[in-house]
Tab-separated table of C-alpha atoms in Angstrom:
chain	number	residue	atom	x	y	z
A	1	MET	CA	-15.193	30.588	-7.218
A	2	LYS	CA	-13.755	33.486	-5.275
A	3	LEU	CA	-10.491	32.530	-3.541
A	4	ALA	CA	-8.951	34.173	-0.657
A	5	ILE	CA	-5.301	33.045	-0.227
A	6	MET	CA	-3.673	33.190	3.160
A	7	GLY	CA	-0.047	32.750	2.796
A	8	ALA	CA	2.189	34.480	0.183
A	9	GLY	CA	5.113	31.790	-0.063
A	10	ALA	CA	5.738	29.583	-3.026
A	11	VAL	CA	2.442	27.750	-2.851
A	12	GLY	CA	0.256	30.762	-2.100
A	13	THR	CA	1.605	32.858	-4.840
A	14	SER	CA	1.361	29.815	-7.240
A	15	VAL	CA	-2.323	29.300	-6.388
A	16	ALA	CA	-2.814	33.030	-7.054
A	17	GLU	CA	-0.886	32.802	-10.571
A	18	LEU	CA	-2.733	29.696	-11.640
A	19	ALA	CA	-6.307	30.596	-10.269
A	20	SER	CA	-7.498	32.443	-13.498
A	21	THR	CA	-6.548	29.260	-15.597
A	22	TYR	CA	-9.156	27.466	-13.626
A	23	ASP	CA	-11.694	30.337	-13.989
A	24	HIS	CA	-11.437	31.307	-10.321
A	25	THR	CA	-11.201	34.912	-9.214
A	26	VAL	CA	-8.701	35.878	-6.333
A	27	THR	CA	-10.504	38.185	-4.030
A	28	GLY	CA	-7.791	38.160	-1.181
A	29	ILE	CA	-4.117	37.529	-0.717
A	30	GLY	CA	-2.548	37.848	2.685
A	31	ASP	CA	0.553	36.995	4.623
A	32	SER	CA	1.479	37.328	8.389
A	33	SER	CA	1.497	41.173	8.311
A	34	SER	CA	-0.695	42.499	5.676
A	35	ALA	CA	-3.304	41.579	2.992
A	36	ALA	CA	-4.865	42.835	-0.341
A	37	VAL	CA	-8.448	42.497	-0.658
A	38	ASP	CA	-10.907	43.272	-3.451
A	39	PRO	CA	-14.385	41.541	-3.557
A	40	ASP	CA	-14.398	42.197	-7.341
A	41	GLY	CA	-10.975	40.390	-7.946
A	42	LEU	CA	-7.572	41.405	-7.420
A	43	ASP	CA	-4.935	42.306	-10.058
A	44	VAL	CA	-2.913	39.249	-9.001
A	45	GLY	CA	0.168	40.388	-11.031
A	46	ALA	CA	0.310	43.730	-9.296
A	47	VAL	CA	-0.144	42.282	-5.758
A	48	LEU	CA	2.687	39.755	-6.332
A	49	GLU	CA	4.911	42.405	-7.746
A	50	ARG	CA	4.351	44.473	-4.664
A	51	LYS	CA	5.235	41.420	-2.526
A	52	ARG	CA	8.501	40.995	-4.436
A	53	THR	CA	9.591	44.577	-4.407
A	54	ASN	CA	8.213	45.918	-1.108
A	55	ASN	CA	7.749	42.620	0.745
A	56	THR	CA	4.245	43.669	1.482
A	57	VAL	CA	0.986	42.354	-0.137
A	58	GLY	CA	-1.252	45.253	0.589
A	59	ARG	CA	-2.732	47.918	2.953
A	60	SER	CA	-5.358	45.715	4.646
A	61	ALA	CA	-4.924	43.716	7.736
A	62	PRO	CA	-4.803	39.920	7.458
A	63	GLU	CA	-8.163	39.710	9.473
A	64	ASP	CA	-9.820	41.861	6.755
A	65	LEU	CA	-9.075	39.047	4.384
A	66	LEU	CA	-10.698	36.392	6.574
A	67	ASP	CA	-13.715	38.671	6.821
A	68	GLY	CA	-13.964	39.528	3.301
A	69	GLU	CA	-15.940	38.000	0.331
A	70	TYR	CA	-14.697	34.467	-0.838
A	71	ASP	CA	-16.149	31.181	-1.359
A	72	VAL	CA	-12.874	29.251	-0.441
A	73	LEU	CA	-10.091	30.079	1.878
A	74	ILE	CA	-6.799	28.655	0.749
A	75	GLU	CA	-4.509	28.202	3.898
A	76	ALA	CA	-0.959	28.168	2.736
A	77	THR	CA	0.943	29.663	5.592
A	78	PRO	CA	3.817	27.781	6.948
A	79	THR	CA	3.285	24.527	8.745
A	80	THR	CA	3.706	24.870	12.579
A	81	LEU	CA	3.740	22.223	15.303
A	82	GLY	CA	1.781	22.086	18.559
A	83	ASP	CA	-1.060	24.507	18.288
A	84	ALA	CA	-0.733	24.785	14.464
A	85	GLU	CA	-1.145	28.609	14.617
A	86	PRO	CA	-1.821	30.862	12.938
A	87	GLY	CA	-3.088	28.385	10.314
A	88	TYR	CA	-5.553	26.776	12.688
A	89	SER	CA	-7.250	30.130	13.521
A	90	HIS	CA	-7.455	31.041	9.828
A	91	VAL	CA	-9.206	27.616	9.034
A	92	THR	CA	-11.614	27.857	11.954
A	93	SER	CA	-12.534	31.545	11.322
A	94	ALA	CA	-13.362	30.652	7.561
A	95	LEU	CA	-15.393	27.533	8.758
A	96	GLU	CA	-17.243	29.524	11.226
A	97	ARG	CA	-18.332	31.956	8.447
A	98	ASP	CA	-19.584	28.996	6.593
A	99	ARG	CA	-16.776	29.080	3.925
A	100	HIS	CA	-14.931	26.245	2.497
A	101	VAL	CA	-11.273	25.760	3.305
A	102	VAL	CA	-8.575	24.114	1.177
A	103	LEU	CA	-5.217	23.485	2.982
A	104	ALA	CA	-1.735	23.426	1.829
A	105	ASN	CA	-0.503	23.872	5.522
A	106	LYS	CA	-0.085	20.488	7.246
A	107	GLY	CA	-0.336	21.894	10.751
A	108	PRO	CA	-4.146	21.948	11.412
A	109	VAL	CA	-4.851	18.420	10.090
A	110	ALA	CA	-1.597	16.908	11.520
A	111	GLU	CA	-1.665	18.590	14.989
A	112	ARG	CA	-5.314	19.379	15.632
A	113	TYR	CA	-7.363	17.175	13.334
A	114	ASP	CA	-10.105	16.470	15.766
A	115	ASP	CA	-10.596	20.065	16.608
A	116	VAL	CA	-10.745	21.180	12.937
A	117	ARG	CA	-13.118	18.332	12.099
A	118	ARG	CA	-15.456	19.423	14.968
A	119	VAL	CA	-15.499	22.944	13.792
A	120	GLU	CA	-16.129	21.714	10.191
A	121	GLN	CA	-19.175	19.616	11.403
A	122	LYS	CA	-20.936	22.687	12.578
A	123	SER	CA	-20.069	24.513	9.417
A	124	GLU	CA	-21.759	24.731	6.175
A	125	GLY	CA	-18.294	24.777	4.711
A	126	THR	CA	-16.067	21.743	3.804
A	127	MET	CA	-12.396	21.312	4.423
A	128	LEU	CA	-10.199	19.596	1.955
A	129	PHE	CA	-6.510	18.949	2.313
A	130	ASP	CA	-5.179	16.664	-0.454
A	131	ALA	CA	-2.186	19.236	-1.029
A	132	THR	CA	-0.778	18.635	2.483
A	133	VAL	CA	0.514	15.167	1.483
A	134	GLY	CA	2.557	14.413	-1.517
A	135	GLY	CA	2.310	17.712	-3.421
A	136	ALA	CA	0.716	17.056	-6.779
A	137	ILE	CA	0.173	13.267	-5.992
A	138	PRO	CA	-3.452	12.650	-5.085
A	139	VAL	CA	-2.680	10.729	-1.876
A	140	VAL	CA	-5.559	11.614	0.532
A	141	SER	CA	-8.180	11.458	-2.146
A	142	THR	CA	-6.892	8.128	-3.421
A	143	ILE	CA	-7.145	6.741	0.100
A	144	GLU	CA	-10.661	8.236	0.609
A	145	ALA	CA	-11.666	6.716	-2.789
A	146	PHE	CA	-11.409	3.257	-1.044
A	147	ASP	CA	-13.382	2.337	1.901
A	148	SER	CA	-10.825	3.299	4.435
A	149	ASP	CA	-11.429	-0.119	6.213
A	150	SER	CA	-10.078	-1.865	3.005
A	151	VAL	CA	-6.742	0.085	3.107
A	152	THR	CA	-4.344	-1.883	5.179
A	153	ALA	CA	-1.208	0.167	4.932
A	154	VAL	CA	0.039	3.213	3.317
A	155	ARG	CA	3.850	3.808	3.087
A	156	GLY	CA	6.238	5.607	0.927
A	157	VAL	CA	8.690	8.352	0.172
A	158	LEU	CA	7.146	11.751	1.318
A	159	ASN	CA	10.046	14.159	1.563
A	160	GLY	CA	11.837	15.127	-1.615
A	161	THR	CA	14.536	16.770	-0.010
A	162	ALA	CA	15.650	13.742	2.127
A	163	ASN	CA	15.109	11.528	-1.019
A	164	PHE	CA	17.435	13.795	-3.082
A	165	ILE	CA	20.126	13.556	-0.492
A	166	LEU	CA	19.944	9.931	-0.060
A	167	SER	CA	19.856	9.013	-3.710
A	168	ARG	CA	22.651	11.475	-4.444
A	169	MET	CA	24.791	10.024	-1.694
A	170	ALA	CA	24.081	6.589	-3.000
A	171	THR	CA	24.859	7.330	-6.654
A	172	ASP	CA	27.985	9.299	-6.301
A	173	SER	CA	29.355	7.908	-2.843
A	174	LEU	CA	29.209	11.374	-1.373
A	175	ASP	CA	28.866	12.178	2.346
A	176	TYR	CA	25.813	13.776	3.880
A	177	GLU	CA	27.118	17.358	4.589
A	178	HIS	CA	28.441	17.513	1.069
A	179	VAL	CA	25.223	16.531	-0.489
A	180	LEU	CA	23.101	18.706	1.802
A	181	ALA	CA	25.115	21.865	0.830
A	182	GLU	CA	24.581	21.029	-2.816
A	183	ALA	CA	20.896	20.587	-2.261
A	184	GLN	CA	20.838	24.026	-0.629
A	185	ASP	CA	22.590	25.538	-3.658
A	186	LEU	CA	20.084	23.949	-6.043
A	187	GLY	CA	17.166	25.184	-3.883
A	188	VAL	CA	16.139	21.638	-3.088
A	189	ALA	CA	16.847	21.988	0.528
A	190	GLU	CA	15.912	25.152	2.546
A	191	ALA	CA	18.391	27.207	4.594
A	192	ASP	CA	17.087	25.423	7.568
A	193	PRO	CA	16.550	21.872	6.425
A	194	THR	CA	15.762	20.425	9.882
A	195	PHE	CA	12.224	19.373	9.375
A	196	ASP	CA	13.069	17.655	6.075
A	197	VAL	CA	16.075	15.572	7.240
A	198	ASP	CA	15.051	14.805	10.855
A	199	GLY	CA	11.809	13.137	9.426
A	200	THR	CA	9.362	15.666	10.868
A	201	ASP	CA	7.888	16.666	7.509
A	202	ALA	CA	7.449	12.999	6.406
A	203	ALA	CA	5.995	12.233	9.806
A	204	LEU	CA	3.407	15.082	9.519
A	205	LYS	CA	2.237	13.664	6.349
A	206	CYS	CA	1.905	10.197	7.828
A	207	VAL	CA	0.030	11.609	10.741
A	208	ILE	CA	-2.377	13.108	8.228
A	209	ILE	CA	-2.673	9.862	6.313
A	210	ALA	CA	-3.258	8.091	9.717
A	211	ASN	CA	-6.045	10.531	10.633
A	212	VAL	CA	-7.780	9.853	7.399
A	213	LEU	CA	-7.448	6.132	7.665
A	214	TYR	CA	-8.378	5.777	11.299
A	215	GLY	CA	-10.784	8.626	11.791
A	216	GLY	CA	-8.537	11.089	13.618
A	217	GLY	CA	-6.924	11.068	17.128
A	218	TYR	CA	-3.300	11.215	15.841
A	219	THR	CA	-0.595	14.039	16.239
A	220	ILE	CA	3.220	13.854	15.713
A	221	GLU	CA	3.568	12.661	19.300
A	222	ASP	CA	2.161	9.363	17.991
A	223	ALA	CA	4.881	8.846	15.294
A	224	LEU	CA	8.083	7.000	15.867
A	225	VAL	CA	10.608	9.308	14.000
A	226	GLU	CA	14.081	8.848	12.878
A	227	GLY	CA	15.992	11.242	10.474
A	228	ILE	CA	18.630	10.831	8.042
A	229	GLN	CA	21.237	13.027	9.366
A	230	ASN	CA	23.275	10.233	10.657
A	231	VAL	CA	23.189	7.969	7.560
A	232	PRO	CA	26.866	7.734	6.367
A	233	ALA	CA	27.868	6.945	2.854
A	234	SER	CA	29.327	3.746	4.049
A	235	ALA	CA	25.768	2.519	4.942
A	236	LEU	CA	24.681	3.343	1.463
A	237	SER	CA	27.516	1.422	-0.061
A	238	LEU	CA	26.923	-1.572	2.208
A	239	ALA	CA	23.368	-1.551	1.023
A	240	ALA	CA	24.286	-1.235	-2.502
A	241	GLU	CA	26.688	-4.240	-2.391
A	242	ASP	CA	23.521	-6.252	-1.340
A	243	GLY	CA	21.280	-4.934	-4.164
A	244	ARG	CA	19.565	-2.501	-1.812
A	245	THR	CA	19.516	1.176	-1.045
A	246	ILE	CA	18.290	3.475	1.653
A	247	ARG	CA	15.236	5.675	1.657
A	248	LEU	CA	13.495	7.810	4.230
A	249	ILE	CA	10.133	5.746	4.442
A	250	GLY	CA	6.995	6.662	6.318
A	251	ASP	CA	4.894	3.729	7.098
A	252	VAL	CA	1.315	3.808	8.334
A	253	ALA	CA	-0.109	0.419	9.356
A	254	ASP	CA	-1.663	-1.307	12.186
A	255	GLU	CA	-2.581	2.047	13.634
A	256	ARG	CA	1.192	2.783	14.004
A	257	ILE	CA	3.280	5.487	12.311
A	258	LEU	CA	6.904	4.699	11.716
A	259	VAL	CA	9.301	7.052	9.967
A	260	GLY	CA	12.972	6.289	9.382
A	261	PRO	CA	15.697	5.288	7.063
A	262	ARG	CA	14.902	1.867	5.751
A	263	LEU	CA	16.523	-0.760	3.376
A	264	VAL	CA	14.663	-1.065	0.134
A	265	PRO	CA	15.397	-2.943	-3.110
A	266	GLU	CA	17.734	-0.810	-5.215
A	267	SER	CA	15.549	-1.361	-8.262
A	268	GLY	CA	12.293	-1.510	-6.481
A	269	THR	CA	9.239	0.741	-6.716
A	270	LEU	CA	10.085	2.641	-3.582
A	271	ALA	CA	13.539	3.624	-4.547
A	272	VAL	CA	12.522	6.716	-6.515
A	273	SER	CA	15.318	9.151	-7.137
A	274	GLY	CA	15.832	12.759	-6.835
A	275	THR	CA	13.034	14.797	-5.348
A	276	GLN	CA	10.444	12.395	-6.504
A	277	ASN	CA	7.873	11.116	-4.034
A	278	ILE	CA	5.913	7.788	-4.177
A	279	VAL	CA	3.156	6.383	-2.103
A	280	GLN	CA	2.156	2.773	-1.902
A	281	ILE	CA	-1.324	2.005	-0.854
A	282	GLU	CA	-2.052	-1.604	0.337
A	283	THR	CA	-5.585	-2.766	-0.101
A	284	GLN	CA	-7.420	-5.765	1.181
A	285	HIS	CA	-8.994	-6.758	-2.128
A	286	ALA	CA	-7.273	-4.873	-4.828
A	287	GLY	CA	-3.550	-5.319	-4.100
A	288	ARG	CA	-1.000	-2.722	-4.058
A	289	LEU	CA	-1.274	0.769	-5.690
A	290	ASN	CA	1.705	2.997	-6.512
A	291	VAL	CA	1.281	6.680	-7.000
A	292	SER	CA	4.253	8.630	-7.687
A	293	GLY	CA	5.211	12.173	-8.858
A	294	ARG	CA	6.400	15.500	-7.765
A	295	GLY	CA	5.853	15.831	-4.068
A	296	ALA	CA	6.784	19.497	-3.523
A	297	GLY	CA	7.021	22.794	-5.380
A	298	GLY	CA	4.848	25.837	-5.803
A	299	HIS	CA	2.963	24.956	-8.964
A	300	GLU	CA	2.917	21.144	-8.083
A	301	THR	CA	1.202	21.812	-4.657
A	302	ALA	CA	-0.943	24.633	-6.134
A	303	THR	CA	-2.303	22.166	-8.750
A	304	ALA	CA	-3.353	19.895	-5.842
A	305	VAL	CA	-4.958	22.999	-4.110
A	306	LEU	CA	-6.902	23.980	-7.158
A	307	ARG	CA	-7.961	20.300	-7.716
A	308	ASP	CA	-9.589	20.439	-4.201
A	309	VAL	CA	-11.185	23.740	-4.979
A	310	GLY	CA	-12.634	22.126	-8.082
A	311	LEU	CA	-14.331	19.484	-5.961
A	312	LEU	CA	-16.174	22.356	-4.086
A	313	GLU	CA	-17.911	23.731	-6.901
B	1	MET	CA	3.089	-31.903	24.620
B	2	SER	CA	0.539	-33.298	21.974
B	3	ASP	CA	0.241	-33.346	18.387
B	4	ARG	CA	-1.548	-30.072	18.485
B	5	ASP	CA	1.735	-28.447	19.301
B	6	PRO	CA	2.942	-26.195	16.456
B	7	VAL	CA	4.778	-27.917	13.536
B	8	ARG	CA	8.243	-26.413	13.199
B	9	ALA	CA	11.250	-27.244	10.951
B	10	HIS	CA	14.099	-29.136	12.400
B	11	THR	CA	17.341	-30.340	11.168
B	12	VAL	CA	18.941	-33.885	11.756
B	13	ARG	CA	22.472	-34.404	11.087
B	14	LEU	CA	23.324	-37.975	10.163
B	15	GLU	CA	26.329	-39.790	9.302
B	16	LEU	CA	25.705	-42.810	7.020
B	17	ASP	CA	27.678	-45.647	5.633
B	18	ASP	CA	28.333	-45.558	1.844
B	19	GLU	CA	26.472	-48.653	1.167
B	20	PRO	CA	23.281	-49.139	-0.886
B	21	GLY	CA	20.063	-48.682	1.042
B	22	GLU	CA	21.473	-46.674	3.924
B	23	LEU	CA	19.653	-43.435	2.981
B	24	LEU	CA	16.518	-45.210	2.465
B	25	ASN	CA	16.922	-46.883	5.791
B	26	ALA	CA	17.358	-43.517	7.409
B	27	LEU	CA	14.390	-41.879	5.696
B	28	GLY	CA	11.963	-44.581	6.642
B	29	PRO	CA	11.617	-43.782	10.319
B	30	ILE	CA	10.930	-40.081	9.361
B	31	ALA	CA	7.983	-40.815	7.156
B	32	ASP	CA	6.836	-43.667	9.574
B	33	ASN	CA	6.473	-41.199	12.469
B	34	GLY	CA	4.717	-38.508	10.615
B	35	GLY	CA	7.654	-36.164	9.764
B	36	ASN	CA	7.383	-34.085	6.605
B	37	LEU	CA	10.525	-34.196	4.708
B	38	LEU	CA	11.531	-30.671	3.587
B	39	SER	CA	14.895	-31.430	2.156
B	40	ILE	CA	17.943	-33.848	2.173
B	41	PHE	CA	21.450	-32.690	1.690
B	42	HIS	CA	23.569	-35.720	0.989
B	43	GLU	CA	27.093	-34.711	0.923
B	44	ARG	CA	28.364	-37.426	-1.195
B	45	GLY	CA	31.819	-35.901	-1.966
B	46	ASN	CA	32.492	-35.466	1.819
B	47	ARG	CA	33.729	-38.065	4.361
B	48	THR	CA	33.758	-37.811	7.985
B	49	PRO	CA	37.015	-38.999	9.704
B	50	ARG	CA	35.084	-42.328	10.297
B	51	GLY	CA	34.692	-42.612	6.483
B	52	GLN	CA	30.917	-41.967	6.621
B	53	ILE	CA	28.782	-39.593	4.495
B	54	PRO	CA	27.205	-36.653	6.169
B	55	VAL	CA	23.562	-35.988	5.550
B	56	ALA	CA	21.502	-33.033	6.695
B	57	VAL	CA	17.797	-33.704	6.672
B	58	ASP	CA	15.297	-30.974	7.195
B	59	VAL	CA	12.072	-32.295	8.729
B	60	GLU	CA	8.739	-30.572	9.576
B	61	ALA	CA	7.112	-32.093	12.669
B	62	THR	CA	5.529	-31.132	16.012
B	63	PRO	CA	8.135	-31.434	18.879
B	64	GLU	CA	6.587	-34.780	20.091
B	65	ARG	CA	6.749	-36.205	16.678
B	66	PHE	CA	10.257	-35.060	16.117
B	67	ASP	CA	11.345	-36.743	19.365
B	68	ARG	CA	9.752	-40.110	18.093
B	69	ILE	CA	11.629	-39.675	14.726
B	70	VAL	CA	15.037	-39.215	16.479
B	71	ALA	CA	14.348	-42.401	18.678
B	72	ALA	CA	13.236	-44.361	15.748
B	73	LEU	CA	16.357	-43.489	13.804
B	74	ARG	CA	18.563	-44.480	16.595
B	75	ASP	CA	16.630	-47.664	17.035
B	76	ALA	CA	17.323	-48.373	13.359
B	77	GLY	CA	20.948	-48.196	13.884
B	78	VAL	CA	21.295	-44.653	12.183
B	79	ASN	CA	24.163	-42.572	13.438
B	80	VAL	CA	22.320	-39.405	14.521
B	81	VAL	CA	25.063	-36.721	15.199
B	82	GLN	CA	22.744	-33.730	15.904
B	83	ALA	CA	19.132	-33.453	16.280
B	84	GLY	CA	16.800	-30.727	17.279
B	85	THR	CA	18.896	-27.754	15.875
B	86	GLU	CA	15.935	-25.618	14.712
B	87	HIS	CA	15.879	-24.547	11.203
B	88	TYR	CA	16.308	-20.986	10.351
B	89	GLY	CA	13.841	-20.251	7.626
B	90	ASP	CA	14.030	-16.527	7.066
B	91	GLU	CA	16.776	-14.172	6.309
B	92	LEU	CA	17.015	-10.637	7.732
B	93	THR	CA	19.542	-7.981	6.578
B	94	VAL	CA	20.080	-4.850	8.684
B	95	VAL	CA	22.685	-2.050	8.563
B	96	LEU	CA	24.013	-0.746	11.968
B	97	VAL	CA	25.411	2.735	12.033
B	98	GLY	CA	27.327	4.667	14.742
B	99	PRO	CA	30.682	6.164	15.725
B	100	LEU	CA	31.216	3.410	18.397
B	101	LEU	CA	30.304	0.603	16.043
B	102	GLU	CA	33.711	-1.059	15.514
B	103	SER	CA	35.028	-0.689	19.140
B	104	ASN	CA	32.042	-2.685	20.557
B	105	LEU	CA	31.339	-4.880	17.410
B	106	SER	CA	32.024	-8.279	19.012
B	107	GLU	CA	29.986	-7.501	22.079
B	108	THR	CA	27.158	-6.077	19.889
B	109	LEU	CA	27.159	-9.296	17.680
B	110	SER	CA	27.176	-11.714	20.600
B	111	ARG	CA	24.335	-9.827	22.195
B	112	ILE	CA	22.216	-9.824	18.983
B	113	GLU	CA	22.761	-13.521	18.697
B	114	SER	CA	21.735	-14.367	22.272
B	115	GLU	CA	18.807	-11.740	22.648
B	116	SER	CA	17.208	-12.132	19.224
B	117	ASP	CA	17.372	-15.946	18.955
B	118	CYS	CA	19.070	-15.577	15.454
B	119	SER	CA	22.247	-16.654	14.001
B	120	ILE	CA	24.447	-14.181	12.362
B	121	LYS	CA	25.585	-15.606	8.936
B	122	ASN	CA	27.503	-12.728	7.626
B	123	VAL	CA	28.980	-9.378	8.870
B	124	THR	CA	30.508	-6.739	6.544
B	125	LEU	CA	32.155	-3.765	8.205
B	126	SER	CA	32.753	-0.352	6.491
B	127	ILE	CA	34.765	1.995	8.465
B	128	GLY	CA	33.922	5.521	8.290
B	129	GLU	CA	36.486	8.020	6.764
B	130	SER	CA	35.716	11.071	8.956
B	131	ALA	CA	33.986	12.272	12.103
B	132	THR	CA	30.938	13.084	10.196
B	133	ASP	CA	30.957	9.701	8.438
B	134	PRO	CA	30.580	6.977	11.073
B	135	SER	CA	31.111	3.390	10.427
B	136	SER	CA	28.384	0.887	9.197
B	137	ALA	CA	28.068	-2.764	9.402
B	138	ARG	CA	25.741	-4.896	7.300
B	139	LEU	CA	24.444	-8.020	9.195
B	140	ARG	CA	22.805	-10.867	7.526
B	141	LEU	CA	20.887	-12.840	10.030
B	142	ALA	CA	19.126	-16.182	9.816
B	143	VAL	CA	15.974	-16.233	11.877
B	144	HIS	CA	13.207	-18.617	12.630
B	145	THR	CA	10.464	-18.688	10.036
B	146	GLY	CA	7.905	-15.837	10.776
B	147	ALA	CA	10.100	-14.496	13.675
B	148	SER	CA	11.639	-11.694	11.664
B	149	ASP	CA	9.840	-8.852	13.529
B	150	ALA	CA	10.697	-10.222	16.950
B	151	ALA	CA	14.266	-10.602	15.939
B	152	LEU	CA	14.277	-6.953	14.545
B	153	ASP	CA	12.791	-5.756	17.976
B	154	ALA	CA	15.596	-7.537	19.756
B	155	VAL	CA	18.326	-6.050	17.410
B	156	ARG	CA	16.801	-2.525	18.025
B	157	GLY	CA	17.050	-3.129	21.791
B	158	VAL	CA	20.657	-4.015	21.647
B	159	ALA	CA	21.428	-1.152	19.195
B	160	TYR	CA	19.757	1.243	21.447
B	161	ASP	CA	21.913	0.144	24.314
B	162	GLN	CA	25.086	0.521	22.171
B	163	GLU	CA	24.045	3.765	20.820
B	164	LEU	CA	23.690	2.511	17.362
B	165	GLN	CA	21.133	3.308	14.662
B	166	VAL	CA	19.418	0.369	12.964
B	167	ILE	CA	18.455	0.641	9.259
B	168	SER	CA	16.076	-2.257	8.690
B	169	PRO	CA	14.238	-3.553	5.728
B	170	LEU	CA	10.666	-2.295	5.491
B	171	ALA	CA	8.289	-4.539	7.278
B	172	GLY	CA	5.352	-5.792	5.150
B	173	GLY	CA	6.578	-3.997	2.119
B	174	GLU	CA	8.818	-5.277	-0.731
B	175	SER	CA	11.987	-6.155	1.299
B	176	ALA	CA	13.696	-8.347	-1.274
């Protein structure tokens, strides 16, 4: 398959790096200001080196990439709220050209799900987005593998940064600011960790799950979201005395989306530690499924993207 | 009221003389009037000031049957000290967090008890050590069977008024 990759951050570059091992050809790599395009296949190493040294991927305009030769557009630009641009326009312009789209960017399927689905319906192309929820963990495809009517609830730990902070606060009785600074040093938290700690990132993933479960209609406005910024070390120690701990849990059930710090059994399934993610899927006839693994990271998310690409072949 | 009213758990507190057959005498009217006996706590080691043995009996019955049970117990000469106190079947643990927690704690607790129709069994307070580390309190609440969600909603309402954050167990999931 010929892949055009929009977005040259951790996920976009990882997809480019791993594409050849899946026998795909990268015909375009673009970011917000420029693009490198070659219908016969790019020298990925050279493009990424140019991005590293000159902070530019190529001489073409980003629009040339969307207009170029590819079977699948990989949309891996940063997630934005509201109109979900520029990701939304990238997705629709590929679909309007009857190309497939694989998303790593949550924006279009969290904030404008009904809009993109409408464009997809008129297209010969298909849109897949398993990489938007839970990184390497197959969440969307696992839900879709069941009849969505038979899934009664989906809940779990969907943000590795928040989980790292809470689990470290609990095990070492450290306060929030201290652990956040440490997480930033380790590269677990970004310089601006707002979306991770205020629950927005987990909420967007829950919104996507709700859109899959209930056939669309959800945006982040429909989620009740609380963050972990105000959870003190004292709350974690009180929970621990009771055999529990606190995790940022996203919960989709009864057509409701709730995200916030919750008490969970300390040795329970949901109390994953570090940057791990876990998703529990409650089914009507098959009980509870637990899927856990690495929920973020360039190669992890790129693996999910390439798994989706494989389904389009 | 009719027998189609919901069956609920009730606690009857009795004081019985320490004589053979007294307990059996007290349980008869319960069974005879359609009460389902859930548990009997016979505090044999304890004595009331009048020298009797306190007994707590949990009974499941409709409200109408329960009234008949209490009347029948009294008719049989059993000393009923308390009846109708509803049984709290479920337990709910929440952690409250906020900088104003300790200054308003007693008001918060009494409002939670009155507005959520629960009984606070235990409170553990942990005072924060700095401005960025506010205080927390763990509350163990006894709530009516099946009424955890309603109690939690009421707790959230009180917490919102008092500018506190509620960290609650996960509804529906494993909440231990």
